[in-house]
PDB file of C-alpha atoms in Angstrom:
ATOM      1  CA  UNK A   1     -10.134  42.760  47.468  1.00 38.00           C
ATOM      2  CA  UNK A   2      -8.493  39.440  48.231  1.00 37.00           C
ATOM      3  CA  UNK A   3      -5.384  38.703  46.273  1.00 35.00           C
ATOM      4  CA  UNK A   4      -6.629  35.137  45.939  1.00 35.00           C
ATOM      5  CA  UNK A   5      -9.166  36.572  43.498  1.00 39.00           C
ATOM      6  CA  UNK A   6      -6.445  38.165  41.395  1.00 40.00           C
ATOM      7  CA  UNK A   7      -4.324  36.413  38.837  1.00 37.00           C
ATOM      8  CA  UNK A   8      -0.657  37.311  38.332  1.00 41.00           C
ATOM      9  CA  UNK A   9       0.332  37.891  34.754  1.00 43.00           C
ATOM     10  CA  UNK A  10       1.963  34.831  33.190  1.00 39.00           C
ATOM     11  CA  UNK A  11       4.591  36.876  31.329  1.00 43.00           C
ATOM     12  CA  UNK A  12       8.050  35.500  30.730  1.00 41.00           C
ATOM     13  CA  UNK A  13       9.404  32.086  29.801  1.00 38.00           C
ATOM     14  CA  UNK A  14       8.041  28.991  31.472  1.00 37.00           C
ATOM     15  CA  UNK A  15      10.768  27.000  33.162  1.00 44.00           C
ATOM     16  CA  UNK A  16      10.582  23.674  34.964  1.00 42.00           C
ATOM     17  CA  UNK A  17       7.256  21.996  35.630  1.00 44.00           C
ATOM     18  CA  UNK A  18       3.932  23.582  34.562  1.00 44.00           C
ATOM     19  CA  UNK A  19       2.894  26.438  36.817  1.00 58.00           C
ATOM     20  CA  UNK A  20       0.280  25.854  39.472  1.00 84.00           C
ATOM     21  CA  UNK A  21      -2.158  28.726  39.923  1.00 87.00           C
ATOM     22  CA  UNK A  22      -2.715  27.617  43.514  1.00 91.00           C
ATOM     23  CA  UNK A  23       1.001  27.918  44.232  1.00 93.00           C
ATOM     24  CA  UNK A  24       1.159  31.361  42.607  1.00 92.00           C
ATOM     25  CA  UNK A  25      -1.786  32.525  44.701  1.00 91.00           C
ATOM     26  CA  UNK A  26      -0.141  31.153  47.844  1.00 93.00           C
ATOM     27  CA  UNK A  27       3.061  33.067  47.109  1.00 95.00           C
ATOM     28  CA  UNK A  28       1.258  36.339  46.422  1.00 93.00           C
ATOM     29  CA  UNK A  29      -0.926  35.859  49.507  1.00 91.00           C
ATOM     30  CA  UNK A  30       2.285  35.254  51.448  1.00 92.00           C
ATOM     31  CA  UNK A  31       3.633  38.632  50.357  1.00 90.00           C
ATOM     32  CA  UNK A  32       0.390  40.306  51.356  1.00 86.00           C
ATOM     33  CA  UNK A  33       0.426  38.577  54.736  1.00 87.00           C
ATOM     34  CA  UNK A  34       3.892  39.944  55.430  1.00 89.00           C
ATOM     35  CA  UNK A  35       2.777  43.428  54.403  1.00 83.00           C
ATOM     36  CA  UNK A  36      -0.243  43.151  56.702  1.00 80.00           C
ATOM     37  CA  UNK A  37       2.134  42.284  59.537  1.00 84.00           C
ATOM     38  CA  UNK A  38       3.999  45.505  58.881  1.00 81.00           C
ATOM     39  CA  UNK A  39       7.106  44.044  57.252  1.00 85.00           C
ATOM     40  CA  UNK A  40       8.739  46.877  55.239  1.00 83.00           C
ATOM     41  CA  UNK A  41       9.507  46.296  51.599  1.00 81.00           C
ATOM     42  CA  UNK A  42      13.251  46.452  52.220  1.00 81.00           C
ATOM     43  CA  UNK A  43      12.989  43.406  54.504  1.00 85.00           C
ATOM     44  CA  UNK A  44      10.738  41.419  52.172  1.00 86.00           C
ATOM     45  CA  UNK A  45      13.286  38.852  50.973  1.00 90.00           C
ATOM     46  CA  UNK A  46      12.520  35.930  48.672  1.00 94.00           C
ATOM     47  CA  UNK A  47      13.570  33.588  51.477  1.00 93.00           C
ATOM     48  CA  UNK A  48      11.071  35.161  53.863  1.00 93.00           C
ATOM     49  CA  UNK A  49       8.289  35.047  51.280  1.00 94.00           C
ATOM     50  CA  UNK A  50       9.032  31.384  50.556  1.00 94.00           C
ATOM     51  CA  UNK A  51       8.906  30.510  54.236  1.00 93.00           C
ATOM     52  CA  UNK A  52       5.591  32.336  54.701  1.00 93.00           C
ATOM     53  CA  UNK A  53       4.032  30.750  51.589  1.00 93.00           C
ATOM     54  CA  UNK A  54       5.309  27.287  52.481  1.00 93.00           C
ATOM     55  CA  UNK A  55       7.288  26.828  49.277  1.00 94.00           C
ATOM     56  CA  UNK A  56      10.931  26.642  48.313  1.00 94.00           C
ATOM     57  CA  UNK A  57      12.847  29.612  46.945  1.00 95.00           C
ATOM     58  CA  UNK A  58      13.314  27.747  43.653  1.00 95.00           C
ATOM     59  CA  UNK A  59       9.517  27.615  43.286  1.00 95.00           C
ATOM     60  CA  UNK A  60       9.393  31.401  43.422  1.00 95.00           C
ATOM     61  CA  UNK A  61      12.327  31.878  41.067  1.00 95.00           C
ATOM     62  CA  UNK A  62      10.642  29.623  38.503  1.00 93.00           C
ATOM     63  CA  UNK A  63       7.857  32.190  38.344  1.00 94.00           C
ATOM     64  CA  UNK A  64       9.600  35.511  39.020  1.00 94.00           C
ATOM     65  CA  UNK A  65      13.163  36.632  38.385  1.00 90.00           C
ATOM     66  CA  UNK A  66      13.337  38.421  41.722  1.00 88.00           C
ATOM     67  CA  UNK A  67      11.595  40.516  44.352  1.00 86.00           C
ATOM     68  CA  UNK A  68      10.921  43.427  42.010  1.00 86.00           C
ATOM     69  CA  UNK A  69       8.990  41.352  39.488  1.00 89.00           C
ATOM     70  CA  UNK A  70       7.096  39.509  42.247  1.00 91.00           C
ATOM     71  CA  UNK A  71       6.092  42.727  43.953  1.00 88.00           C
ATOM     72  CA  UNK A  72       4.771  44.218  40.711  1.00 88.00           C
ATOM     73  CA  UNK A  73       2.496  41.184  40.303  1.00 89.00           C
ATOM     74  CA  UNK A  74       1.325  41.584  43.906  1.00 87.00           C
ATOM     75  CA  UNK A  75       0.220  45.131  43.128  1.00 83.00           C
ATOM     76  CA  UNK A  76      -1.385  44.103  39.840  1.00 83.00           C
ATOM     77  CA  UNK A  77      -3.330  41.333  41.561  1.00 82.00           C
ATOM     78  CA  UNK A  78      -4.756  43.845  44.039  1.00 78.00           C
ATOM     79  CA  UNK A  79      -5.758  46.342  41.346  1.00 80.00           C
ATOM     80  CA  UNK A  80      -8.863  46.203  39.155  1.00 78.00           C
ATOM     81  CA  UNK A  81      -8.088  44.284  35.932  1.00 82.00           C
ATOM     82  CA  UNK A  82      -7.049  46.154  32.806  1.00 85.00           C
ATOM     83  CA  UNK A  83     -10.113  47.060  30.726  1.00 89.00           C
ATOM     84  CA  UNK A  84     -11.147  45.693  27.358  1.00 92.00           C
ATOM     85  CA  UNK A  85     -11.747  48.549  24.951  1.00 95.00           C
ATOM     86  CA  UNK A  86     -15.026  48.538  23.007  1.00 95.00           C
ATOM     87  CA  UNK A  87     -13.357  49.882  19.859  1.00 93.00           C
ATOM     88  CA  UNK A  88     -16.548  51.658  18.767  1.00 94.00           C
ATOM     89  CA  UNK A  89     -15.007  55.147  18.805  1.00 96.00           C
ATOM     90  CA  UNK A  90     -12.110  57.086  20.255  1.00 97.00           C
ATOM     91  CA  UNK A  91     -14.479  58.707  22.726  1.00 97.00           C
ATOM     92  CA  UNK A  92     -15.830  55.392  24.008  1.00 97.00           C
ATOM     93  CA  UNK A  93     -12.341  53.906  24.379  1.00 98.00           C
ATOM     94  CA  UNK A  94     -11.098  56.964  26.271  1.00 98.00           C
ATOM     95  CA  UNK A  95     -14.035  56.738  28.673  1.00 98.00           C
ATOM     96  CA  UNK A  96     -13.214  53.091  29.408  1.00 97.00           C
ATOM     97  CA  UNK A  97      -9.536  53.927  30.010  1.00 97.00           C
ATOM     98  CA  UNK A  98     -10.366  56.777  32.397  1.00 97.00           C
ATOM     99  CA  UNK A  99     -12.986  54.695  34.184  1.00 96.00           C
ATOM    100  CA  UNK A 100     -10.253  52.144  34.848  1.00 94.00           C
ATOM    101  CA  UNK A 101      -8.119  54.886  36.427  1.00 94.00           C
ATOM    102  CA  UNK A 102     -11.083  55.997  38.544  1.00 94.00           C
ATOM    103  CA  UNK A 103     -11.611  52.467  39.835  1.00 92.00           C
ATOM    104  CA  UNK A 104      -7.915  52.145  40.662  1.00 89.00           C
ATOM    105  CA  UNK A 105      -8.150  55.374  42.615  1.00 90.00           C
ATOM    106  CA  UNK A 106     -11.118  54.047  44.584  1.00 90.00           C
ATOM    107  CA  UNK A 107      -9.320  50.735  45.231  1.00 85.00           C
ATOM    108  CA  UNK A 108      -6.257  52.530  46.558  1.00 83.00           C
ATOM    109  CA  UNK A 109      -8.376  54.700  48.842  1.00 81.00           C
ATOM    110  CA  UNK A 110     -10.364  51.763  50.216  1.00 78.00           C
ATOM    111  CA  UNK A 111      -7.334  49.560  50.885  1.00 76.00           C
ATOM    112  CA  UNK A 112      -4.920  50.776  53.555  1.00 70.00           C
ATOM    113  CA  UNK A 113      -2.530  47.981  52.603  1.00 71.00           C
ATOM    114  CA  UNK A 114      -2.591  48.890  48.906  1.00 75.00           C
ATOM    115  CA  UNK A 115      -2.028  52.539  49.779  1.00 75.00           C
ATOM    116  CA  UNK A 116       1.017  51.574  51.846  1.00 73.00           C
ATOM    117  CA  UNK A 117       2.248  49.272  49.097  1.00 79.00           C
ATOM    118  CA  UNK A 118       2.295  52.146  46.598  1.00 79.00           C
ATOM    119  CA  UNK A 119       4.102  54.381  49.081  1.00 78.00           C
ATOM    120  CA  UNK A 120       6.764  51.756  49.733  1.00 77.00           C
ATOM    121  CA  UNK A 121       7.076  50.931  46.049  1.00 81.00           C
ATOM    122  CA  UNK A 122       7.853  54.540  45.175  1.00 79.00           C
ATOM    123  CA  UNK A 123      10.663  54.531  47.759  1.00 81.00           C
ATOM    124  CA  UNK A 124      12.356  51.682  45.869  1.00 83.00           C
ATOM    125  CA  UNK A 125      13.658  52.922  42.487  1.00 86.00           C
ATOM    126  CA  UNK A 126      14.127  49.382  41.125  1.00 85.00           C
ATOM    127  CA  UNK A 127      10.599  48.252  41.964  1.00 85.00           C
ATOM    128  CA  UNK A 128       9.054  51.519  40.803  1.00 88.00           C
ATOM    129  CA  UNK A 129      10.989  51.219  37.515  1.00 88.00           C
ATOM    130  CA  UNK A 130       9.739  47.639  37.075  1.00 86.00           C
ATOM    131  CA  UNK A 131       6.144  48.706  37.787  1.00 87.00           C
ATOM    132  CA  UNK A 132       6.459  51.640  35.403  1.00 89.00           C
ATOM    133  CA  UNK A 133       7.887  49.485  32.613  1.00 89.00           C
ATOM    134  CA  UNK A 134       5.385  46.632  32.916  1.00 85.00           C
ATOM    135  CA  UNK A 135       2.228  48.488  33.975  1.00 87.00           C
ATOM    136  CA  UNK A 136       2.276  52.273  33.500  1.00 90.00           C
ATOM    137  CA  UNK A 137       4.105  52.424  30.161  1.00 93.00           C
ATOM    138  CA  UNK A 138       1.830  49.858  28.438  1.00 92.00           C
ATOM    139  CA  UNK A 139      -1.249  51.716  29.695  1.00 92.00           C
ATOM    140  CA  UNK A 140       0.071  54.983  28.302  1.00 95.00           C
ATOM    141  CA  UNK A 141       0.937  53.282  25.017  1.00 96.00           C
ATOM    142  CA  UNK A 142      -2.639  52.008  24.798  1.00 95.00           C
ATOM    143  CA  UNK A 143      -3.968  55.527  25.301  1.00 96.00           C
ATOM    144  CA  UNK A 144      -1.680  56.843  22.580  1.00 97.00           C
ATOM    145  CA  UNK A 145      -2.883  54.106  20.238  1.00 97.00           C
ATOM    146  CA  UNK A 146      -6.498  55.163  20.851  1.00 97.00           C
ATOM    147  CA  UNK A 147      -5.630  58.801  20.111  1.00 97.00           C
ATOM    148  CA  UNK A 148      -3.712  57.937  16.935  1.00 97.00           C
ATOM    149  CA  UNK A 149      -6.717  55.979  15.719  1.00 96.00           C
ATOM    150  CA  UNK A 150      -8.971  58.921  16.564  1.00 96.00           C
ATOM    151  CA  UNK A 151      -6.703  61.278  14.623  1.00 96.00           C
ATOM    152  CA  UNK A 152      -6.712  58.920  11.649  1.00 96.00           C
ATOM    153  CA  UNK A 153     -10.516  58.624  11.736  1.00 95.00           C
ATOM    154  CA  UNK A 154     -11.065  62.374  11.928  1.00 94.00           C
ATOM    155  CA  UNK A 155     -12.184  62.462  15.573  1.00 95.00           C
ATOM    156  CA  UNK A 156      -9.396  64.901  16.518  1.00 95.00           C
ATOM    157  CA  UNK A 157      -8.096  68.111  14.977  1.00 94.00           C
ATOM    158  CA  UNK A 158      -5.046  67.321  12.830  1.00 93.00           C
ATOM    159  CA  UNK A 159      -2.886  70.017  14.466  1.00 94.00           C
ATOM    160  CA  UNK A 160      -2.829  68.602  18.001  1.00 95.00           C
ATOM    161  CA  UNK A 161       0.155  67.160  19.884  1.00 97.00           C
ATOM    162  CA  UNK A 162      -0.983  63.646  20.855  1.00 97.00           C
ATOM    163  CA  UNK A 163       1.397  63.370  23.815  1.00 97.00           C
ATOM    164  CA  UNK A 164      -0.061  66.567  25.235  1.00 97.00           C
ATOM    165  CA  UNK A 165      -3.606  65.459  24.447  1.00 97.00           C
ATOM    166  CA  UNK A 166      -3.037  62.192  26.294  1.00 97.00           C
ATOM    167  CA  UNK A 167      -1.944  64.155  29.360  1.00 97.00           C
ATOM    168  CA  UNK A 168      -5.007  66.382  29.050  1.00 97.00           C
ATOM    169  CA  UNK A 169      -7.303  63.360  29.299  1.00 97.00           C
ATOM    170  CA  UNK A 170      -5.429  61.414  31.961  1.00 96.00           C
ATOM    171  CA  UNK A 171      -4.237  64.358  34.047  1.00 96.00           C
ATOM    172  CA  UNK A 172      -7.559  65.366  35.674  1.00 96.00           C
ATOM    173  CA  UNK A 173      -8.267  61.798  36.820  1.00 96.00           C
ATOM    174  CA  UNK A 174      -4.759  61.383  38.235  1.00 93.00           C
ATOM    175  CA  UNK A 175      -5.031  64.703  40.070  1.00 94.00           C
ATOM    176  CA  UNK A 176      -8.306  63.607  41.648  1.00 92.00           C
ATOM    177  CA  UNK A 177      -7.158  60.102  42.557  1.00 87.00           C
ATOM    178  CA  UNK A 178      -3.525  60.718  43.539  1.00 84.00           C
ATOM    179  CA  UNK A 179      -2.847  64.361  44.363  1.00 86.00           C
ATOM    180  CA  UNK A 180      -6.247  65.119  45.911  1.00 89.00           C
ATOM    181  CA  UNK A 181      -7.171  62.048  47.969  1.00 83.00           C
ATOM    182  CA  UNK A 182     -10.100  63.966  49.485  1.00 87.00           C
ATOM    183  CA  UNK A 183     -11.633  64.783  46.085  1.00 92.00           C
ATOM    184  CA  UNK A 184     -14.719  62.969  44.840  1.00 94.00           C
ATOM    185  CA  UNK A 185     -14.403  60.188  42.260  1.00 95.00           C
ATOM    186  CA  UNK A 186     -18.082  59.872  41.308  1.00 96.00           C
ATOM    187  CA  UNK A 187     -19.580  57.634  38.651  1.00 96.00           C
ATOM    188  CA  UNK A 188     -19.743  59.473  35.368  1.00 97.00           C
ATOM    189  CA  UNK A 189     -16.504  61.380  36.010  1.00 97.00           C
ATOM    190  CA  UNK A 190     -14.723  59.618  33.141  1.00 97.00           C
ATOM    191  CA  UNK A 191     -17.444  60.650  30.679  1.00 98.00           C
ATOM    192  CA  UNK A 192     -17.399  64.220  31.986  1.00 97.00           C
ATOM    193  CA  UNK A 193     -13.628  64.556  31.585  1.00 97.00           C
ATOM    194  CA  UNK A 194     -13.558  63.031  28.097  1.00 98.00           C
ATOM    195  CA  UNK A 195     -16.485  65.072  26.780  1.00 97.00           C
ATOM    196  CA  UNK A 196     -15.150  68.324  28.280  1.00 96.00           C
ATOM    197  CA  UNK A 197     -11.706  67.887  26.718  1.00 96.00           C
ATOM    198  CA  UNK A 198     -13.097  66.691  23.387  1.00 96.00           C
ATOM    199  CA  UNK A 199     -15.231  69.815  23.121  1.00 94.00           C
ATOM    200  CA  UNK A 200     -12.078  71.731  22.264  1.00 91.00           C
ATOM    201  CA  UNK A 201     -10.287  69.052  20.293  1.00 92.00           C
ATOM    202  CA  UNK A 202     -12.827  67.847  17.750  1.00 88.00           C
ATOM    203  CA  UNK A 203     -12.493  69.096  14.166  1.00 88.00           C
ATOM    204  CA  UNK A 204     -14.799  72.065  13.551  1.00 75.00           C
ATOM    205  CA  UNK A 205     -16.568  70.199  10.757  1.00 65.00           C
ATOM    206  CA  UNK A 206     -17.654  67.428  13.170  1.00 48.00           C
ATOM    207  CA  UNK A 207     -19.474  69.863  15.458  1.00 45.00           C
ATOM    208  CA  UNK A 208     -21.421  71.734  12.805  1.00 41.00           C
ATOM    209  CA  UNK A 209     -24.236  70.607  10.610  1.00 40.00           C
TER     210      UNK A 209
END
């Protein structure tokens, strides 16, 4: 996937002149070019990125507070976009969330650069913390919101621990995509995981007639 096709998130205050999407793409493509050339994350300075992208450092700082925030947007631009939930039922929303994780796993496997980016990112506590705060934590919060709605609507047993339930849904997909890179990630896996876990979590009254 070309990063030119991705769009960095426009979070944060807008300073200076209006942002140019072309300039943002050029900066992110500049980071990717350096990574393709084998430049390690530790040597990826704002000055070097600016020189590669053909912009001034101030242009970068108008868009990102520093290297950590920029690098998180580079990763986000290379990933599949966050899904829109159908909102028809807890089950349907969970399937969409897990399908998004499956696609991210496939993207990481198919992109050597993206795989290396994740490895380098985890070696930098500041960048990993920024990625966790702006990407992983909101995704988990969305999953918890779906489960709370399911509990409220009677789609889950009232005695379950929602934090644990969230891990029960997400865990199998993460194991397949992260801890077992040789494992299959076939179409339909999200539905299979959700339906298998829900079989033991639905209220008894909803499974009898």
